[in-house]
Every structure is written in structure tokens, then in C-alpha cells.
PDB file of C-alpha atoms in Angstrom:
ATOM      1  CA  MET A  19     -86.871 -37.405 -36.709  1.00 85.00           C
ATOM      2  CA  CYS A  20     -89.816 -36.649 -38.711  1.00 88.00           C
ATOM      3  CA  GLU A  21     -88.027 -35.864 -41.458  1.00 90.00           C
ATOM      4  CA  ILE A  22     -86.055 -39.209 -41.654  1.00 92.00           C
ATOM      5  CA  MET A  23     -89.323 -41.038 -40.551  1.00 93.00           C
ATOM      6  CA  THR A  24     -90.956 -39.248 -43.618  1.00 94.00           C
ATOM      7  CA  ILE A  25     -88.178 -39.700 -46.168  1.00 95.00           C
ATOM      8  CA  CYS A  26     -87.978 -43.271 -45.165  1.00 95.00           C
ATOM      9  CA  ALA A  27     -91.928 -43.586 -46.067  1.00 95.00           C
ATOM     10  CA  ALA A  28     -91.794 -41.754 -49.237  1.00 96.00           C
ATOM     11  CA  THR A  29     -89.009 -43.832 -50.041  1.00 96.00           C
ATOM     12  CA  ILE A  30     -90.683 -47.327 -49.553  1.00 95.00           C
ATOM     13  CA  PHE A  31     -93.780 -46.163 -51.316  1.00 95.00           C
ATOM     14  CA  SER A  32     -92.023 -44.864 -54.264  1.00 95.00           C
ATOM     15  CA  ALA A  33     -90.517 -48.319 -54.713  1.00 95.00           C
ATOM     16  CA  LEU A  34     -93.955 -49.908 -54.323  1.00 92.00           C
ATOM     17  CA  TYR A  35     -95.344 -47.597 -57.270  1.00 92.00           C
ATOM     18  CA  PHE A  36     -92.185 -48.384 -59.491  1.00 92.00           C
ATOM     19  CA  ILE A  37     -93.416 -52.242 -58.106  1.00 92.00           C
ATOM     20  CA  ARG A  38     -96.781 -51.716 -59.137  1.00 88.00           C
ATOM     21  CA  LYS A  39     -96.306 -49.959 -62.073  1.00 88.00           C
ATOM     22  CA  LYS A  40     -93.859 -52.928 -63.549  1.00 89.00           C
ATOM     23  CA  ASN A  41     -96.050 -55.438 -62.464  1.00 87.00           C
ATOM     24  CA  GLY A  42     -99.257 -53.751 -64.372  1.00 82.00           C
ATOM     25  CA  LYS A  43    -101.131 -53.671 -61.226  1.00 78.00           C
ATOM     26  CA  ASN A  44    -103.072 -50.927 -59.783  1.00 77.00           C
ATOM     27  CA  TYR A  45    -100.482 -47.912 -58.901  1.00 82.00           C
ATOM     28  CA  ARG A  46    -102.110 -44.917 -58.546  1.00 84.00           C
ATOM     29  CA  ASN A  47    -102.642 -45.290 -54.777  1.00 88.00           C
ATOM     30  CA  ALA A  48     -98.664 -45.814 -54.210  1.00 90.00           C
ATOM     31  CA  GLY A  49     -97.965 -43.033 -56.432  1.00 91.00           C
ATOM     32  CA  PHE A  50    -100.849 -40.323 -54.492  1.00 93.00           C
ATOM     33  CA  ALA A  51     -98.584 -41.803 -51.081  1.00 94.00           C
ATOM     34  CA  SER A  52     -95.592 -41.466 -52.830  1.00 95.00           C
ATOM     35  CA  LEU A  53     -96.590 -38.053 -53.376  1.00 95.00           C
ATOM     36  CA  MET A  54     -97.890 -37.165 -50.554  1.00 95.00           C
ATOM     37  CA  PHE A  55     -95.035 -38.342 -48.177  1.00 96.00           C
ATOM     38  CA  TRP A  56     -92.394 -36.314 -50.699  1.00 96.00           C
ATOM     39  CA  GLY A  57     -94.436 -33.157 -49.926  1.00 96.00           C
ATOM     40  CA  ALA A  58     -94.080 -33.898 -46.210  1.00 94.00           C
ATOM     41  CA  SER A  59     -90.605 -34.458 -46.147  1.00 95.00           C
ATOM     42  CA  LEU A  60     -90.178 -31.290 -48.545  1.00 95.00           C
ATOM     43  CA  MET A  61     -92.238 -29.503 -45.885  1.00 93.00           C
ATOM     44  CA  TRP A  62     -89.969 -30.964 -43.282  1.00 91.00           C
ATOM     45  CA  LEU A  63     -86.685 -30.162 -44.964  1.00 92.00           C
ATOM     46  CA  CYS A  64     -87.553 -26.510 -44.854  1.00 93.00           C
ATOM     47  CA  ASP A  65     -88.701 -26.674 -41.012  1.00 89.00           C
ATOM     48  CA  CYS A  66     -84.800 -28.206 -41.023  1.00 90.00           C
ATOM     49  CA  ILE A  67     -82.940 -25.218 -42.704  1.00 93.00           C
ATOM     50  CA  PHE A  68     -85.037 -22.594 -40.505  1.00 92.00           C
ATOM     51  CA  SER A  69     -84.517 -24.253 -37.650  1.00 88.00           C
ATOM     52  CA  ALA A  70     -80.202 -24.900 -38.299  1.00 91.00           C
ATOM     53  CA  ALA A  71     -80.459 -21.171 -39.318  1.00 93.00           C
ATOM     54  CA  GLY A  72     -82.310 -20.288 -35.853  1.00 90.00           C
ATOM     55  CA  GLY A  73     -79.130 -22.053 -34.068  1.00 88.00           C
ATOM     56  CA  GLU A  74     -80.848 -25.111 -33.562  1.00 87.00           C
ATOM     57  CA  PRO A  75     -79.998 -28.615 -34.682  1.00 86.00           C
ATOM     58  CA  PHE A  76     -81.005 -30.033 -37.967  1.00 85.00           C
ATOM     59  CA  PHE A  77     -82.581 -33.106 -37.276  1.00 82.00           C
ATOM     60  CA  GLY A  78     -84.137 -33.080 -33.973  1.00 78.00           C
ATOM     61  CA  ILE A  79     -84.131 -36.078 -32.195  1.00 84.00           C
ATOM     62  CA  SER A  80     -86.465 -35.638 -29.064  1.00 88.00           C
ATOM     63  CA  ALA A  81     -89.626 -37.863 -28.308  1.00 92.00           C
ATOM     64  CA  LYS A  82     -92.368 -35.556 -29.423  1.00 91.00           C
ATOM     65  CA  ASP A  83     -90.126 -35.276 -32.563  1.00 89.00           C
ATOM     66  CA  THR A  84     -90.467 -38.811 -33.435  1.00 91.00           C
ATOM     67  CA  LEU A  85     -93.934 -38.976 -31.618  1.00 94.00           C
ATOM     68  CA  LEU A  86     -94.841 -36.174 -34.743  1.00 92.00           C
ATOM     69  CA  GLY A  87     -92.982 -38.518 -37.271  1.00 91.00           C
ATOM     70  CA  ALA A  88     -95.514 -41.554 -36.320  1.00 95.00           C
ATOM     71  CA  ILE A  89     -98.081 -39.655 -36.256  1.00 96.00           C
ATOM     72  CA  ILE A  90     -97.605 -38.573 -39.714  1.00 94.00           C
ATOM     73  CA  ILE A  91     -96.704 -41.880 -41.066  1.00 96.00           C
ATOM     74  CA  ALA A  92     -99.808 -42.981 -39.570  1.00 97.00           C
ATOM     75  CA  ALA A  93    -101.945 -40.631 -41.092  1.00 96.00           C
ATOM     76  CA  GLY A  94    -100.466 -41.410 -44.493  1.00 94.00           C
ATOM     77  CA  LEU A  95    -100.848 -45.164 -43.948  1.00 95.00           C
ATOM     78  CA  ALA A  96    -104.152 -44.637 -42.846  1.00 96.00           C
ATOM     79  CA  ILE A  97    -105.393 -42.440 -46.520  1.00 95.00           C
ATOM     80  CA  PHE A  98    -103.065 -44.713 -48.383  1.00 93.00           C
ATOM     81  CA  THR A  99    -105.169 -47.837 -46.610  1.00 94.00           C
ATOM     82  CA  LEU A 100    -108.446 -45.704 -47.039  1.00 94.00           C
ATOM     83  CA  ARG A 101    -107.926 -45.539 -51.180  1.00 92.00           C
ATOM     84  CA  GLU A 102    -106.927 -48.909 -51.440  1.00 90.00           C
ATOM     85  CA  LEU A 103    -109.800 -50.302 -49.937  1.00 92.00           C
ATOM     86  CA  HIS A 104    -112.346 -47.610 -51.768  1.00 91.00           C
ATOM     87  CA  SER A 105    -110.291 -48.628 -55.059  1.00 87.00           C
ATOM     88  CA  LYS A 106    -111.002 -52.450 -54.240  1.00 86.00           C
ATOM     89  CA  PHE A 107    -114.749 -52.210 -53.643  1.00 87.00           C
ATOM     90  CA  THR A 108    -115.841 -49.902 -56.915  1.00 86.00           C
ATOM     91  CA  LYS A 109    -114.491 -50.450 -60.135  1.00 71.00           C
ATOM     92  CA  ASN A 110    -114.351 -47.302 -61.694  1.00 56.00           C
TER      93      ASN A 110
END
């Protein structure tokens, strides 16, 4: 489940990146968050492949796996929010 959640977050932040870039707004933080979530998705994809090779189901749909996905999304959103606040209050 954490694989599905991180892919959804990566897709949303990728769309946000391209929308902000098209409108000429600050898009660096959305791009950073997008890359961060795509990296996590790649990591979970490797975990899913090795789990499937070991005889387990490809997607683990359990409460613990869902909680792990929620923690990952929350951590990514916290980093994105902190970077947004930092760029808002510093003019570099």
C-alpha cells in the first residue's frame, strides 16, 4: 500500500511542478518534492519485487503498510512545507 500511496503523491507533485512552472511561479520546491516521492516509489518498487520473488504478495495491503505509507506522505509534506516557508521568508 505504501507503494501505491507514494506513486500517487509523486504524480500529484509532478503535476503541481508542471502547473507552477507553466504559470511562472516558484516551482523548485514542488520539483524537489516530486523527485523525493519518485525516489521513494522506486525504492518501494524494489521492495515489492523482492517480496514477490520471496513468495509474498506484490502489494502488501495491511494496516501496518498503510500506516507506513501515511508516515512517508506526512514526512514528505512536512519537508515540502518547510521548504515553501523558507523560500517565502528568504528572498534569495
